[in-house]
Coordinates of C-alpha atoms and ligand atoms in Angstrom, one line a residue:
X1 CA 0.0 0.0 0.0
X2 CA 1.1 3.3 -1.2
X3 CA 2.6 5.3 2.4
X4 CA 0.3 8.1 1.4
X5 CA -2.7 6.2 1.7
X6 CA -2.4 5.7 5.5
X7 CA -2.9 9.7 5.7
X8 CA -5.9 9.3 4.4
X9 CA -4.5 10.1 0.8
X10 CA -6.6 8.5 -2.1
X11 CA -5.8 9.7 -5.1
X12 CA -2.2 9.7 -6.2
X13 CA -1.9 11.5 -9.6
X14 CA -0.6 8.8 -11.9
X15 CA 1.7 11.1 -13.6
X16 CA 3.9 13.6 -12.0
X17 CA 6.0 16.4 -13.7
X18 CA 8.2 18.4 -12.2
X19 CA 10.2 22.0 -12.7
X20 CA 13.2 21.3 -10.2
X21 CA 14.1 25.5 -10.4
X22 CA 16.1 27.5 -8.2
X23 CA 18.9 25.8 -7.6
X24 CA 20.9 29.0 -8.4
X25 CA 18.7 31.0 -5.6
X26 CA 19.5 28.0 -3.4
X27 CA 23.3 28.3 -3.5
X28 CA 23.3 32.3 -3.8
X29 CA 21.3 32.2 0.1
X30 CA 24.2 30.3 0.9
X31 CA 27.0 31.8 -0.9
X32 CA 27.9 28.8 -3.1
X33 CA 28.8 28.4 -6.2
X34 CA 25.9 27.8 -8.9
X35 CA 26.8 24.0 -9.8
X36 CA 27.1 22.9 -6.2
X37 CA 23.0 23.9 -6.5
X38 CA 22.8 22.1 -8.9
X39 CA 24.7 18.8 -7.4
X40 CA 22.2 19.4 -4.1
X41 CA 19.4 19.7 -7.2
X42 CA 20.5 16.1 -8.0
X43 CA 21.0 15.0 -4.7
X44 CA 17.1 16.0 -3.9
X45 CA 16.1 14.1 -7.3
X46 CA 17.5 10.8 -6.2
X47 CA 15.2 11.4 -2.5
X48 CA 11.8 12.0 -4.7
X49 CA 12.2 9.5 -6.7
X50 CA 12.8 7.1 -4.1
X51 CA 9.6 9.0 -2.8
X52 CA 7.5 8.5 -5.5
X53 CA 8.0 5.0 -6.1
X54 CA 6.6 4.9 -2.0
X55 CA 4.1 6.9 -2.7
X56 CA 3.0 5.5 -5.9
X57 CA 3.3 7.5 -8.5
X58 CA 3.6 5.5 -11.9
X59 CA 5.0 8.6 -14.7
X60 CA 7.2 11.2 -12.9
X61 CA 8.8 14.0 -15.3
X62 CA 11.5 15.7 -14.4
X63 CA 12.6 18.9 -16.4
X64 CA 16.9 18.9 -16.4
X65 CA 18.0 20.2 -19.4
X66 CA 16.0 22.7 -21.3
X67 CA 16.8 23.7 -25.4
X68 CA 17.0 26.5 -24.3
X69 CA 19.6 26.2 -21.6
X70 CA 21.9 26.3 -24.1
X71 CA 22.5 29.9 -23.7
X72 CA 23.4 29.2 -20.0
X73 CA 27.4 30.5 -19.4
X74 CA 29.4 27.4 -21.0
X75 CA 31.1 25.9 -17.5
X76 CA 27.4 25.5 -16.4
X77 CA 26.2 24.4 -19.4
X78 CA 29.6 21.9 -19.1
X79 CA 28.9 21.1 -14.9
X80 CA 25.2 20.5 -16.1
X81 CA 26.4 17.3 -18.9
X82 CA 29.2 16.2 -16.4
X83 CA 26.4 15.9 -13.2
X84 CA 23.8 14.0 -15.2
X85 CA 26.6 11.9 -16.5
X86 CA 27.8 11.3 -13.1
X87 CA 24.4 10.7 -11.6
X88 CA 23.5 8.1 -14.2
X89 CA 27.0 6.1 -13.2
X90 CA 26.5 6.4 -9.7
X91 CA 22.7 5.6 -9.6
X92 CA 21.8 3.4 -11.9
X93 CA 22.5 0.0 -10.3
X94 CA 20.0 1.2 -7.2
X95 CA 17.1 2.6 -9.8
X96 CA 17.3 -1.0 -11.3
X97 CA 16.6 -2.2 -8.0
X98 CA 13.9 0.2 -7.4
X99 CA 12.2 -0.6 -10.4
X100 CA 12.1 2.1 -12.0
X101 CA 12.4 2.6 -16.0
X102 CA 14.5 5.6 -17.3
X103 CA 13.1 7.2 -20.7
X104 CA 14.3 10.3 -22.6
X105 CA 12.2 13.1 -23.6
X106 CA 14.4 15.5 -26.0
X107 CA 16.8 15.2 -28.6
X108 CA 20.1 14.2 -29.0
X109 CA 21.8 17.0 -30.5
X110 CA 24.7 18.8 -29.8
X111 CA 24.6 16.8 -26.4
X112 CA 28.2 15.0 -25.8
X113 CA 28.6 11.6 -27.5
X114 CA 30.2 10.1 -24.3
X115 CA 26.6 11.4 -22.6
X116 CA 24.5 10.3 -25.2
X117 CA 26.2 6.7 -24.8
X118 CA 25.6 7.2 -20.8
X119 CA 21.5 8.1 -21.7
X120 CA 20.9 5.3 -24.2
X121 CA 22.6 2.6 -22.1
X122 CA 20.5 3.4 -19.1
X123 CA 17.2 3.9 -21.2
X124 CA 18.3 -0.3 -22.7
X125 CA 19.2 -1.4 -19.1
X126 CA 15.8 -0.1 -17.2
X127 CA 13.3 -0.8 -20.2
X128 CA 12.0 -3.9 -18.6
X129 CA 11.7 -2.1 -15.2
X130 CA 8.0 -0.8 -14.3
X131 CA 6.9 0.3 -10.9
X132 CA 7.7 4.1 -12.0
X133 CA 8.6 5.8 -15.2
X134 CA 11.1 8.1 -15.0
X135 CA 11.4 10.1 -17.8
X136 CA 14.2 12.6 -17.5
X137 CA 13.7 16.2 -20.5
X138 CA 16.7 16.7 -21.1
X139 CA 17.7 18.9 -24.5
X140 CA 14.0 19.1 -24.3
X141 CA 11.3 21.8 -25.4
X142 CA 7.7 22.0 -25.7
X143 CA 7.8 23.8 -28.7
X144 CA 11.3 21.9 -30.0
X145 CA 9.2 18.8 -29.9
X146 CA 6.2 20.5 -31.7
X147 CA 7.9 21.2 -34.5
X148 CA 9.5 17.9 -35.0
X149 CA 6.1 16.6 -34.7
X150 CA 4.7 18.3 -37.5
X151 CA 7.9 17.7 -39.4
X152 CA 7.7 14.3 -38.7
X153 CA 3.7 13.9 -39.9
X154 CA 4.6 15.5 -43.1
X155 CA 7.1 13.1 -43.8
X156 CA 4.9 10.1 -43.3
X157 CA 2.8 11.9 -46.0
X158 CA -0.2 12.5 -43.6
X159 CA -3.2 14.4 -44.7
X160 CA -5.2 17.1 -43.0
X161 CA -7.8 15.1 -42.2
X162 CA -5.7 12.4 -40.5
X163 CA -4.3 14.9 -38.2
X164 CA -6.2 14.7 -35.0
X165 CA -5.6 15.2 -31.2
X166 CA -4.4 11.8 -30.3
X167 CA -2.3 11.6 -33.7
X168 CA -0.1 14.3 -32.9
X169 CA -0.2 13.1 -29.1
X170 CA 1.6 9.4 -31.0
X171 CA 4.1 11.7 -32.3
X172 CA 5.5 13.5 -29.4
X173 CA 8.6 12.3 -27.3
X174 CA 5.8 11.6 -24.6
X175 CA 4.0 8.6 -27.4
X176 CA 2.3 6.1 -24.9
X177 CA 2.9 8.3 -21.7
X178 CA -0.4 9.2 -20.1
X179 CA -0.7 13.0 -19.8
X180 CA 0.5 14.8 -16.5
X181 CA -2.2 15.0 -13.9
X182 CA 0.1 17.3 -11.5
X183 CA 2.8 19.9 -12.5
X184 CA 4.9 20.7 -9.6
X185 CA 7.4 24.2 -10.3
X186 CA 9.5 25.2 -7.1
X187 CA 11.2 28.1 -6.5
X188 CA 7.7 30.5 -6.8
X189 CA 8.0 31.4 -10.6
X190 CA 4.4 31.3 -12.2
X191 CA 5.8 29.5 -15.7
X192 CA 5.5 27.2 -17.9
X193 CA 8.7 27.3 -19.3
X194 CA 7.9 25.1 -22.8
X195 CA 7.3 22.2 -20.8
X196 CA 5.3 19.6 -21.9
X197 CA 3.1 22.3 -23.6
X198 CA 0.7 20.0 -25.2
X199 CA 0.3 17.3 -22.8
X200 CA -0.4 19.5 -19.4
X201 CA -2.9 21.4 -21.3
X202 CA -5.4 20.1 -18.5
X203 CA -2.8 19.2 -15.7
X204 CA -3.6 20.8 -12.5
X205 CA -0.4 22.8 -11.3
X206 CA 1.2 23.3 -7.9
X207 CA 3.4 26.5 -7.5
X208 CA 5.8 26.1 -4.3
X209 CA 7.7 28.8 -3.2
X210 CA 10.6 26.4 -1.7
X211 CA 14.0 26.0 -4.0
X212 CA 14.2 22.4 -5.6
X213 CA 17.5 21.8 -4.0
X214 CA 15.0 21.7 -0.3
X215 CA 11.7 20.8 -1.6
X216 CA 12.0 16.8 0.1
X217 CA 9.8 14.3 0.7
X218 CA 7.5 16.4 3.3
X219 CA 6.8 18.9 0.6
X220 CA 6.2 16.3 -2.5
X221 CA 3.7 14.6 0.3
X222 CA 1.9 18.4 1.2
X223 CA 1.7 18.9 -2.9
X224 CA -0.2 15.2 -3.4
X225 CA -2.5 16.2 -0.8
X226 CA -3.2 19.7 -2.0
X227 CA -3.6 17.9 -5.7
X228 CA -5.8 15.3 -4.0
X229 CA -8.4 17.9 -2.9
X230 CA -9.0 19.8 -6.1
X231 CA -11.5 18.9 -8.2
X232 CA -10.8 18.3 -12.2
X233 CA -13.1 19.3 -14.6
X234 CA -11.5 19.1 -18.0
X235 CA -13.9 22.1 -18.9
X236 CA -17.1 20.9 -17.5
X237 CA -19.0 21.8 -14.8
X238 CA -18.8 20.9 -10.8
X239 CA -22.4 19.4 -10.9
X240 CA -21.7 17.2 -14.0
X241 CA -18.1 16.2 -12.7
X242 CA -20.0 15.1 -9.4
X243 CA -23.0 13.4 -11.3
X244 CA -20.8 11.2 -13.2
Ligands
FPP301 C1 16.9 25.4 -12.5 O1 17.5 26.1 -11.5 C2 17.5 24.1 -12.7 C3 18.1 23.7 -13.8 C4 18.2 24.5 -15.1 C5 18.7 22.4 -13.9 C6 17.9 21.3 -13.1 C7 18.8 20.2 -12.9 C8 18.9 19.5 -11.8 C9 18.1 19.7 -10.6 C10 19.8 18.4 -11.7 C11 19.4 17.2 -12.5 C12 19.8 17.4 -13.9 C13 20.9 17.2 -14.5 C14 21.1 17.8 -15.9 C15 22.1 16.6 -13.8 P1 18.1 27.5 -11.8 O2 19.6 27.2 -12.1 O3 17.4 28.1 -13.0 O4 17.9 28.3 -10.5 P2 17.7 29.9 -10.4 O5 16.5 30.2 -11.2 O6 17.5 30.0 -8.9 O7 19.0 30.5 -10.8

């Protein structure tokens, strides 16, 4: 039994995402250097993931490399590669253990052949793996992946009619992922930040002002119970959502 249901919890989003930010906030409060935010930012991951899986959660997204990071000063851009590279190495063996199945949403340009290597090998290692889905953006976009959709349909030669909701949903990097139910984004910044654009379009979304690098298990736990009290209504009404 999931730990959340003994607090009376019920309804566990299946699908999680999550925009780890201010990791830079984080270290400037304590006069660090940015990357050692970001190496507390990974050190947080590997704690709500191990959370998640208690608490049930199938999907969890977590948002590490934007296309547009890019334009982040070069040695962060550099730390950023050289941490998830590092993390895969060191955490791999006990994420097979847990379970849990690493995918990538993104692309794999520009990124560092040694890293893509590192990304692809763990993807083949954890496929069989199911109790939770972790699927790491990295190099990813909202709008990125748009584009490549449509680029992609016109290749296969579809026509206009054939292009429907759950078409274009097939060819996303998220194909066969159920949609985000929750979107958490630390740090207090009200933005979307081109991710998963198409599939949160009815996710419900938790706003926290705590930095990633401190938002634990206690604070993954208060945001599952402030999802499990809203009501969803995918554009209806209260009375019909409580009549059906
Ligand atoms: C946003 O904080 C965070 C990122 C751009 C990177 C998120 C990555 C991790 C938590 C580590 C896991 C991922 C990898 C690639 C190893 P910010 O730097 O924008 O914080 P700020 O807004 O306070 O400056």
């Amino acid at each position: 039994m999931s730990e959340l249901s003994e607090t009376t919890l019920d309804k566990v989003p299946v699908h999680v995402g999550i925009i780890m930010d201010g990791n830079g906030r984080w270290t400037a409060e304590r006069g660090l250097q940015r990357l050692a935010g970001h190496r507390a930012g990974v050190e947080n991951l590997r704690a709500i993931i191990r959370a998640s899986v208690e608490f049930g959660i199938k999907y969890l997204t977590v948002y590490a490399f934007s296309t547009e990071n890019w334009g982040r000063p070069r040695a962060e851009v550099r730390g950023l590669m050289r941490l998830l590279a590092e993390a895969i190495e060191k955490e791999l063996a006990e994420l097979n253990e847990q379970g849990v199945c690493i995918r990538h949403l993104g692309h794999m340009e520009g990124v560092p052949g040694n890293l893509v290597k590192k990304i692809t090998d763990a993807v083949e290692a954890t496929k069989d793996n199911d109790r939770l889905i972790l699927n790491v953006a990295f190099n990813y976009g909202g709008r990125d992946e748009m584009v490549r959709a449509i680029q992609s349909m016109i290749r296969d030669g579809l026509q206009p009619k054939e292009i429907t909701e759950e078409r274009i949903s097939q060819y996303l990097f998220t194909k066969d992922i159920p949609d985000p139910d929750l979107v958490i984004r630390t740090s207090g910044e009200f933005r979307t930040s081109n991710f998963l654009m198409w599939q949160a379009a009815y996710a419900e979304w938790y706003i926290t002002p705590v930095y990633w690098p401190s938002f634990g298990k206690e604070e993954l736990r208060k945001a599952l119970l402030n999802y499990a009290n809203r009501e969803r209504r995918f554009g209806k009404t209260s009375d019909q959502v409580k009549g059906s």
